[in-house]
CSV table of C-alpha atoms and ligand atoms in Angstrom, one decimal:
chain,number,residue,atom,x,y,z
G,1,UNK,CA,60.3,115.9,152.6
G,2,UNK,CA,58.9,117.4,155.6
G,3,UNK,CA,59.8,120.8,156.5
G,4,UNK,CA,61.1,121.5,159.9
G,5,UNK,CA,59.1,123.1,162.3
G,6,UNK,CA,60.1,124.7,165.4
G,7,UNK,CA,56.9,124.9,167.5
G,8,UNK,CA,56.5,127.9,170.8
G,9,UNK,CA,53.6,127.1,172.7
G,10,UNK,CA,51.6,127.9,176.2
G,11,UNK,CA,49.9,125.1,176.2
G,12,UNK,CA,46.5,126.1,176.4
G,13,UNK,CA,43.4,124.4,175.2
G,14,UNK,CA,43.8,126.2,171.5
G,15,UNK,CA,47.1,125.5,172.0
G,16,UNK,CA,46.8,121.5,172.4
G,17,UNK,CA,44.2,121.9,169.0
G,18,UNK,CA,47.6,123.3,167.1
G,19,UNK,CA,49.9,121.1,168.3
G,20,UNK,CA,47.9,118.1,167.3
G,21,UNK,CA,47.2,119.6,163.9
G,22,UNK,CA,51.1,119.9,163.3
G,23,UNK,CA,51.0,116.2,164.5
G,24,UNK,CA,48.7,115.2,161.7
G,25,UNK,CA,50.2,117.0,159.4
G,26,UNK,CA,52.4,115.1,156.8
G,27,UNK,CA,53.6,118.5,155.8
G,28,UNK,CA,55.7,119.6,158.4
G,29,UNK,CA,58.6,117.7,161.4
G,30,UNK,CA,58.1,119.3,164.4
G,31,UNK,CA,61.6,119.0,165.5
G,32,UNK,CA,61.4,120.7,168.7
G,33,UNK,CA,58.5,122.4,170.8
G,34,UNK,CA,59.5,125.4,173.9
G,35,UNK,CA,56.9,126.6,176.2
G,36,UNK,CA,56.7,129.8,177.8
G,37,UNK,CA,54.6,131.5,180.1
G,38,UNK,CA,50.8,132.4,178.9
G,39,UNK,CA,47.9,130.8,179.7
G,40,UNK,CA,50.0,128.4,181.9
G,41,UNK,CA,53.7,128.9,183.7
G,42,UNK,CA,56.1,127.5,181.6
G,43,UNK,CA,56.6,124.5,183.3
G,44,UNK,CA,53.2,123.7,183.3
G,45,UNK,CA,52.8,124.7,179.6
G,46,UNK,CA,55.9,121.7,179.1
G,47,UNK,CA,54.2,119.5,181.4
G,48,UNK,CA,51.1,119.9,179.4
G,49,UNK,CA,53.0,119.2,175.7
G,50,UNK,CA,54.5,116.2,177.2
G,51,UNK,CA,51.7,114.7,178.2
G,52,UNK,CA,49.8,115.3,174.2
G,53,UNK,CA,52.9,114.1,172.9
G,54,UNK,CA,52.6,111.2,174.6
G,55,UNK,CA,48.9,110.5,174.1
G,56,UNK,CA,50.1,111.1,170.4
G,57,UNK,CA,52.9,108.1,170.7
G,58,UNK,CA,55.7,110.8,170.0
G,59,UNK,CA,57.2,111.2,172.9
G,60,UNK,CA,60.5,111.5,170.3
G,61,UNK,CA,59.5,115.0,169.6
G,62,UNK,CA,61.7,116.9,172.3
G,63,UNK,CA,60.2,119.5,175.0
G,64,UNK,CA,62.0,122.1,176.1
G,65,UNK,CA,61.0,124.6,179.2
G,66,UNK,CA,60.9,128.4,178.3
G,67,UNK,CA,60.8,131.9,179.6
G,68,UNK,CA,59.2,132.1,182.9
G,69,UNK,CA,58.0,136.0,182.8
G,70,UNK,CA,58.3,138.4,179.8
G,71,UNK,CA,60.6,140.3,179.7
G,72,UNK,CA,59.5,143.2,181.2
G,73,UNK,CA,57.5,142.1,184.1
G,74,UNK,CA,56.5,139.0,186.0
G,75,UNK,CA,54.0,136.2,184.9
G,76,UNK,CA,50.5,137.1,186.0
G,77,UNK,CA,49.4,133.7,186.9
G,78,UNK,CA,47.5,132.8,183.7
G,79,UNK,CA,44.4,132.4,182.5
G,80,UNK,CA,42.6,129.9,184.5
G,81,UNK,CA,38.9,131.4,183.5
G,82,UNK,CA,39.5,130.6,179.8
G,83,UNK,CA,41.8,127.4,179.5
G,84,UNK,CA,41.2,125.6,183.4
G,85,UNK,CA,43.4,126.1,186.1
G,86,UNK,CA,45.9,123.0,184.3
G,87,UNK,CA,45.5,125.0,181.3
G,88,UNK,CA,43.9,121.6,179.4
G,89,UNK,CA,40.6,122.4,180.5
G,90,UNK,CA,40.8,120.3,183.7
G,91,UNK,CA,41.3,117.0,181.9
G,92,UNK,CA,43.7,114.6,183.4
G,93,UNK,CA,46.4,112.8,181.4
G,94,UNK,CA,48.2,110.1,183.1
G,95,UNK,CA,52.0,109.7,182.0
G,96,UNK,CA,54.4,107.2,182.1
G,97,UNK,CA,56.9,108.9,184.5
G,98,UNK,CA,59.8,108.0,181.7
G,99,UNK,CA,58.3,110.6,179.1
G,100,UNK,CA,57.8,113.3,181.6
G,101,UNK,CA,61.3,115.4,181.4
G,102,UNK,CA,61.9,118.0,179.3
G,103,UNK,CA,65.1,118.4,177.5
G,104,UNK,CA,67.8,120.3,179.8
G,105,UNK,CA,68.2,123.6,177.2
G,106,UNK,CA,66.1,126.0,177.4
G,107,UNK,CA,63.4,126.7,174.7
G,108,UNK,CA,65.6,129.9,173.5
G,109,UNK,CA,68.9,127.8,173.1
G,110,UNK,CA,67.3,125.1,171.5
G,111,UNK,CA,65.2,127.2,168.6
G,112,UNK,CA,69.0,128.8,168.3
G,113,UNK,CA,70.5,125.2,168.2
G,114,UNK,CA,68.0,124.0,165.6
G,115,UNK,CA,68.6,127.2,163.4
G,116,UNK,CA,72.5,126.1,163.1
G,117,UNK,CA,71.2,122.5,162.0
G,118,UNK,CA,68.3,123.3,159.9
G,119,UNK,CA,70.0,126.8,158.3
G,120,UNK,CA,67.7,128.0,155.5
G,121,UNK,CA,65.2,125.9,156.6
G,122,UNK,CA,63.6,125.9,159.5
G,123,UNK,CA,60.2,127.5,160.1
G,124,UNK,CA,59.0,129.4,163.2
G,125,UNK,CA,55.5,128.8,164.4
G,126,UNK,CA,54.5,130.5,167.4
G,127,UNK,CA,51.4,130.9,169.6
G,128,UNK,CA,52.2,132.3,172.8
G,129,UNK,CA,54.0,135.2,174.2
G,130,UNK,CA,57.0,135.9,172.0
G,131,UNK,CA,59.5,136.0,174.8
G,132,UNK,CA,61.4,133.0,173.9
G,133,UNK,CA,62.3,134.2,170.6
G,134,UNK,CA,63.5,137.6,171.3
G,135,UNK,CA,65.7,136.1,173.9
G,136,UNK,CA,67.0,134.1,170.8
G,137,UNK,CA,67.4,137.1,169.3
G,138,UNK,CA,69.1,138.5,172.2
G,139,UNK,CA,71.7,136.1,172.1
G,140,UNK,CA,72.3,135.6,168.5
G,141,UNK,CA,70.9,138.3,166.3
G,142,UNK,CA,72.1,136.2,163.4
G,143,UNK,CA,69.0,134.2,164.1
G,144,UNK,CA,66.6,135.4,161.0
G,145,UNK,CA,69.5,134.7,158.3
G,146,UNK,CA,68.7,130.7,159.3
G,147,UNK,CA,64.9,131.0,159.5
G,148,UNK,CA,62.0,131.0,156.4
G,149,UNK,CA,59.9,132.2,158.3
G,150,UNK,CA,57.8,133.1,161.5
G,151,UNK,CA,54.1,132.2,162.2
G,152,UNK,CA,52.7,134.1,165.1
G,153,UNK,CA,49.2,134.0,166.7
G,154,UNK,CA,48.7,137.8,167.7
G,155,UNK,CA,47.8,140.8,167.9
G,156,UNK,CA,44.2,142.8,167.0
G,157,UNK,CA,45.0,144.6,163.6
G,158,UNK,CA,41.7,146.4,163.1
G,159,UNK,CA,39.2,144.5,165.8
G,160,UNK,CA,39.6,145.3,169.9
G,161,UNK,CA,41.8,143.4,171.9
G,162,UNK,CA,41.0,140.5,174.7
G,163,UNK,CA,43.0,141.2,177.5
G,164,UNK,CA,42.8,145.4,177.5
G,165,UNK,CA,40.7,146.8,174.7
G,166,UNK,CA,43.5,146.9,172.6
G,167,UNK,CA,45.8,144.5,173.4
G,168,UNK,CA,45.6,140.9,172.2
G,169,UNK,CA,46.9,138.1,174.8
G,170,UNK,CA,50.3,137.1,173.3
G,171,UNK,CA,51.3,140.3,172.6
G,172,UNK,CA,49.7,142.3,175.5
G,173,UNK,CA,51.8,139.7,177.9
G,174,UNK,CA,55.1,140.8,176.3
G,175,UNK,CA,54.7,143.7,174.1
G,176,UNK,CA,59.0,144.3,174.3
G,177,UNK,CA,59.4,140.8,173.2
G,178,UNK,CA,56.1,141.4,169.9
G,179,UNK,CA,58.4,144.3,169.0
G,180,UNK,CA,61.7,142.6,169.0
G,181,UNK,CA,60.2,139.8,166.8
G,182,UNK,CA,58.4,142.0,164.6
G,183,UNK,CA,61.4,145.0,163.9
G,184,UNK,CA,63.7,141.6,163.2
G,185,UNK,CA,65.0,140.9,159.6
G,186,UNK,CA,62.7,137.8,159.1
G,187,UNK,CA,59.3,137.5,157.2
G,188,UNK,CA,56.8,137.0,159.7
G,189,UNK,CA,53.0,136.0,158.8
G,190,UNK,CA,50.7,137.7,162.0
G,191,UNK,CA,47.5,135.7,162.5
G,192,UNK,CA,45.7,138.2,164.5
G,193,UNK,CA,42.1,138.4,166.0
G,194,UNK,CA,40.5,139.8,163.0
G,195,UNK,CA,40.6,136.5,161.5
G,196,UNK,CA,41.1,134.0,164.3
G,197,UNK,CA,37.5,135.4,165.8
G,198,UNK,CA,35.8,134.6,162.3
G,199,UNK,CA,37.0,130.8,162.2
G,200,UNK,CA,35.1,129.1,165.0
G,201,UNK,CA,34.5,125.5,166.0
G,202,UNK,CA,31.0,124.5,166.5
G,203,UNK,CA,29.5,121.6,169.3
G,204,UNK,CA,29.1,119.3,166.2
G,205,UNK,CA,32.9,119.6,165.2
G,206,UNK,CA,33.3,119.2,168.6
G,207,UNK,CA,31.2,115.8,169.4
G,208,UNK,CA,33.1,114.4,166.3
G,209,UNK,CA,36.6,114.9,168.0
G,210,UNK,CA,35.0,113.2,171.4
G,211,UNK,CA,33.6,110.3,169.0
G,212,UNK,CA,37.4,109.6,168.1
G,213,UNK,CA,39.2,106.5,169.1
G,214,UNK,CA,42.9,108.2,168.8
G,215,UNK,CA,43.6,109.4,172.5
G,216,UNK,CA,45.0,112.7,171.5
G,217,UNK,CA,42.2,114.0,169.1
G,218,UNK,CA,39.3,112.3,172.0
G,219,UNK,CA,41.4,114.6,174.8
G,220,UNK,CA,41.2,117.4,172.8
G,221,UNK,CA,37.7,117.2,172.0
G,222,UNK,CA,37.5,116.6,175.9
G,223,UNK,CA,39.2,120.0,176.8
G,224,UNK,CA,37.5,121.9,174.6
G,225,UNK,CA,34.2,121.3,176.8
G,226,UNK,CA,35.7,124.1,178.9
G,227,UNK,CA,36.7,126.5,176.2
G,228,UNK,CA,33.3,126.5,174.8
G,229,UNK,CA,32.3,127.6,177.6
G,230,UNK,CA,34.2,130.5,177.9
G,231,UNK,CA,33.5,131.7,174.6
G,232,UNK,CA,29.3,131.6,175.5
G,233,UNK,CA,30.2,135.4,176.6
G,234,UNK,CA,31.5,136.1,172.9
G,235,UNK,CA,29.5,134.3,170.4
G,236,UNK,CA,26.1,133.6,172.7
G,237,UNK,CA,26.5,130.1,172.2
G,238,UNK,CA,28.7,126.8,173.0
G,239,UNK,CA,31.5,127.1,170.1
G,240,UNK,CA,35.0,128.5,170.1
G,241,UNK,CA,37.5,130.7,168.4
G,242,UNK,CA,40.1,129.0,166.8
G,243,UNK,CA,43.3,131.2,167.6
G,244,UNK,CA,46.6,128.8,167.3
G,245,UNK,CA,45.2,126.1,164.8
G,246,UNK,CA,44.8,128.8,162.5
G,247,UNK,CA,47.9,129.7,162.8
G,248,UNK,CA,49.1,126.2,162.6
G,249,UNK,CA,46.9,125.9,159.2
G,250,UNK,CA,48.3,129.0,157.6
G,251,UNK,CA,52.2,127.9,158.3
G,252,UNK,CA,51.3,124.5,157.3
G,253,UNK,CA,49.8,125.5,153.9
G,254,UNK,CA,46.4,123.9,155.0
G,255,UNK,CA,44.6,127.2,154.7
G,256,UNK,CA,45.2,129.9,152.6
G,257,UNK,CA,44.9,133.8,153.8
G,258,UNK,CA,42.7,135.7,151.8
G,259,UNK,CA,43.5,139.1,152.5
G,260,UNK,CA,46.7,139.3,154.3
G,261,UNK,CA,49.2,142.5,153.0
G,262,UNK,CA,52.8,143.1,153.9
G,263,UNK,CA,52.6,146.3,156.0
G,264,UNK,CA,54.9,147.9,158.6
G,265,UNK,CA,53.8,146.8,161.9
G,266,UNK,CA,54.9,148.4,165.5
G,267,UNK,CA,53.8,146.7,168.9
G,268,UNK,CA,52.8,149.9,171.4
G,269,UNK,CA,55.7,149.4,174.4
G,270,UNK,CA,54.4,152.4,176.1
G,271,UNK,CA,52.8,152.2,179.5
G,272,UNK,CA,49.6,153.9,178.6
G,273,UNK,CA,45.8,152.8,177.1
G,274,UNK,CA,47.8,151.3,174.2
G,275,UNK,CA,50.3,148.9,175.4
G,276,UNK,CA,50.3,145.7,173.9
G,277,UNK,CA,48.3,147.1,170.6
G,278,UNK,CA,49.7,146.0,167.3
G,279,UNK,CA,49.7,149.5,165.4
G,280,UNK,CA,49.5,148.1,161.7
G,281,UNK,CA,50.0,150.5,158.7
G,282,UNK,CA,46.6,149.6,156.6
G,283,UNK,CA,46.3,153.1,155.0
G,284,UNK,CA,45.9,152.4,151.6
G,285,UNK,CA,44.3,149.2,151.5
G,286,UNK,CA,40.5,150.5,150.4
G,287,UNK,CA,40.8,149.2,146.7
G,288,UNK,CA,42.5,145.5,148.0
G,289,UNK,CA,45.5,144.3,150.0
G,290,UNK,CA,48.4,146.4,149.0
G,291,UNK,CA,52.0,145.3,150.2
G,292,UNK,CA,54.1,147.9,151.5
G,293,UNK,CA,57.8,148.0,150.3
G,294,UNK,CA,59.7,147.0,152.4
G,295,UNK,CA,57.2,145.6,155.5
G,296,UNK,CA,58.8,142.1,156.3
G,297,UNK,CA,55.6,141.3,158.9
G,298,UNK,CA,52.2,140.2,156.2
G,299,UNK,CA,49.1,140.0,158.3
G,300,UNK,CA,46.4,138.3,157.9
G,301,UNK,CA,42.8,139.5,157.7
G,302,UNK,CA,40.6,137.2,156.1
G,303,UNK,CA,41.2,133.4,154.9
G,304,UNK,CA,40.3,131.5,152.2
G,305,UNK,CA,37.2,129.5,153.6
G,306,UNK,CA,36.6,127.9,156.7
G,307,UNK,CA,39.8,126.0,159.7
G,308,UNK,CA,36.7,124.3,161.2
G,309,UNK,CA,35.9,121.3,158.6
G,310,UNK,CA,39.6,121.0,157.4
G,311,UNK,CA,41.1,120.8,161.1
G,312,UNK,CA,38.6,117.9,161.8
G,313,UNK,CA,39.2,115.8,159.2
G,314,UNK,CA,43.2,116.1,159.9
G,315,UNK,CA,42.9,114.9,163.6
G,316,UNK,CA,40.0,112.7,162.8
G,317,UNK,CA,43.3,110.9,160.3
G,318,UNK,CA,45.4,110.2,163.5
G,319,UNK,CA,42.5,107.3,163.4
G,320,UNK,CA,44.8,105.6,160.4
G,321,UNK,CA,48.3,107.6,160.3
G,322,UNK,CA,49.6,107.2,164.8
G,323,UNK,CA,49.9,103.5,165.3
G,324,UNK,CA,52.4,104.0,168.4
G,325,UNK,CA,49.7,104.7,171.2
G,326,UNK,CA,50.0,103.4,174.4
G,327,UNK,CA,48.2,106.4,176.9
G,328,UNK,CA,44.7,106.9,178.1
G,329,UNK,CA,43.2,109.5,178.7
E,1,LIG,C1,45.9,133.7,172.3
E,1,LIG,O1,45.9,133.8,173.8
E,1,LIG,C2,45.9,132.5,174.4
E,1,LIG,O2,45.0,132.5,175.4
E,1,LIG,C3,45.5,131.6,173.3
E,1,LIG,O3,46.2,130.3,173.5
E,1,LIG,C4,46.0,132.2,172.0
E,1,LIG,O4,47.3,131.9,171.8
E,1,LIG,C5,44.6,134.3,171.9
E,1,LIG,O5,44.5,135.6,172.2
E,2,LIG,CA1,48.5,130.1,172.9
């Protein structure tokens, strides 16, 4: 049986990669998806998941609109330089007006809804901001007793940051929320930059998604023309970091961590230098990865081998497994 997935998104250009990895993967159910602000508002960020879901044929898969602004703060307007100013990398998706709504809770009360009818079983993946979930938190702290466990794309363990030179995107735009999610009674798996930054996606990978005849796959490969551009400042050449699939991959079981120990984690809420850094515990860890009694958040600093080759192949099999189609790109 597929496990159920609960799936927190900005929806992004690495974003839209994840989402149509969980898509193709017979693993996991996504059973519901909230947005929240990031790299887009949070109505854009449902808009955008909407209209993959539909290029995907499962517009079943319901969409629910998030938090706005952290929680702390106001949304900063995004981050149009690395994902296009529709956060897709400018591509245009038409969509049937019918699949266009989102669900009327929002993306906190449904991950609590979902909870009370998955107990014990549902699984947390998350790869924006963490603001949706510690408002779950906030309104039912008995959340983590229902939840196996919590995937999160974040934080910069022992690399710099990419929005301050410490601070990595999801957590730097709510470091309140990071800390909420990480001090809860829950495992949680952080997929940080160390590792994220060493799995990349190269023009080849890239032509092969365009080459596909599945709509969602061909739009992704489409967006990430833009991402790739971005990332010429980082790597010197047209490629990309793959952030949110890896995170994806990890939760999914389609790529293993290497080195990843259990360590105690804090998120710096300060309003110095260091806000938004993830201050993990790795004293200790010289000889090998050595799991600290107690720390409930594992991190992840190496993988086993590369997301790159096994993430194509899994959207290049929409080609045979996603019949239901019906939206161009
Ligand atoms: C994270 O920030 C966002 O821009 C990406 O979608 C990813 O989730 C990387 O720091
Ligand atoms: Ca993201």
């Amino acid at each position: 049986m597929p496990r159920p997935v609960y799936f927190d998104c900005d929806t992004g250009i690495d974003d839209s990669m994840a989402l149509a990895y969980l898509l193709a993967s017979p693993e996991v159910e996504l059973v519901g998806i909230g947005s929240v602000h990031g790299n887009v508002s949070a109505a854009q960020g449902a808009g955008n998941t909407l209209a993959l879901l539909q290029l995907a044929g499962r517009g079943d898969v319901p969409v629910a609109v998030g938090c706005g602004d952290p929680l702390v703060g106001e949304f900063a307007g995004g981050a149009p330089h690395v994902h296009g100013s529709n956060g897709i990398g400018e591509i245009e998706v038409e969509l049937d007006e019918a699949a266009r709504m989102p669900v009327a809770e929002d993306a906190a009360d449904m991950l609590l809804r979902l909870s009370n009818e998955h107990p014990g079983e549902l699984e947390i993946i998350a790869v924006g901001p963490l603001t949706n979930l510690a408002v779950a938190l906030q309104r039912d702290p008995s959340l983590p007793e229902r939840i196996v466990r919590v995937t999160a794309m974040g934080g910069a363990a022992l690399v710099p940051g990419n929005i301050t030179c410490v601070a990595e995107a999801n957590i730097g735009h709510d470091p309140e929320a990071a800390q909420a999610v990480v001090s809860a009674a829950w495992p949680v798996t952080l997929v940080p930059l160390d590792t994220t930054l060493e799995n990349v996606l190269e023009e080849a990978d890239r032509e092969k998604l365009c080459a596909s005849r599945h709509p969602l796959t061909r739009a992704v490969g489409e967006m990430l023309d833009f991402y790739f551009d971005f990332y010429v400042a980082e790597y010197g050449r047209r490629c990309s970091a793959l952030h949110d699939p890896l995170a994806a991959a990890l939760a999914v079981g389609g790529m293993r961590p290497r080195v990843a120990p259990a360590v105690p984690v804090e998120v710096d809420v300060t309003d110095g230098p260091g806000r938004g850094q993830t201050v993990c515990d790795l004293r200790g860890q010289r000889q090998g990865p050595v799991d600290r009694p107690g720390a409930n958040v594992r991190v992840v600093l190496a993988t086993e081998g590369q997301l790159a080759p096994h993430m194509v192949e899994r959207l290049l099999s929409f080609e045979t497994v996603s019949p239901g189609v019906h939206a161009a790109v």
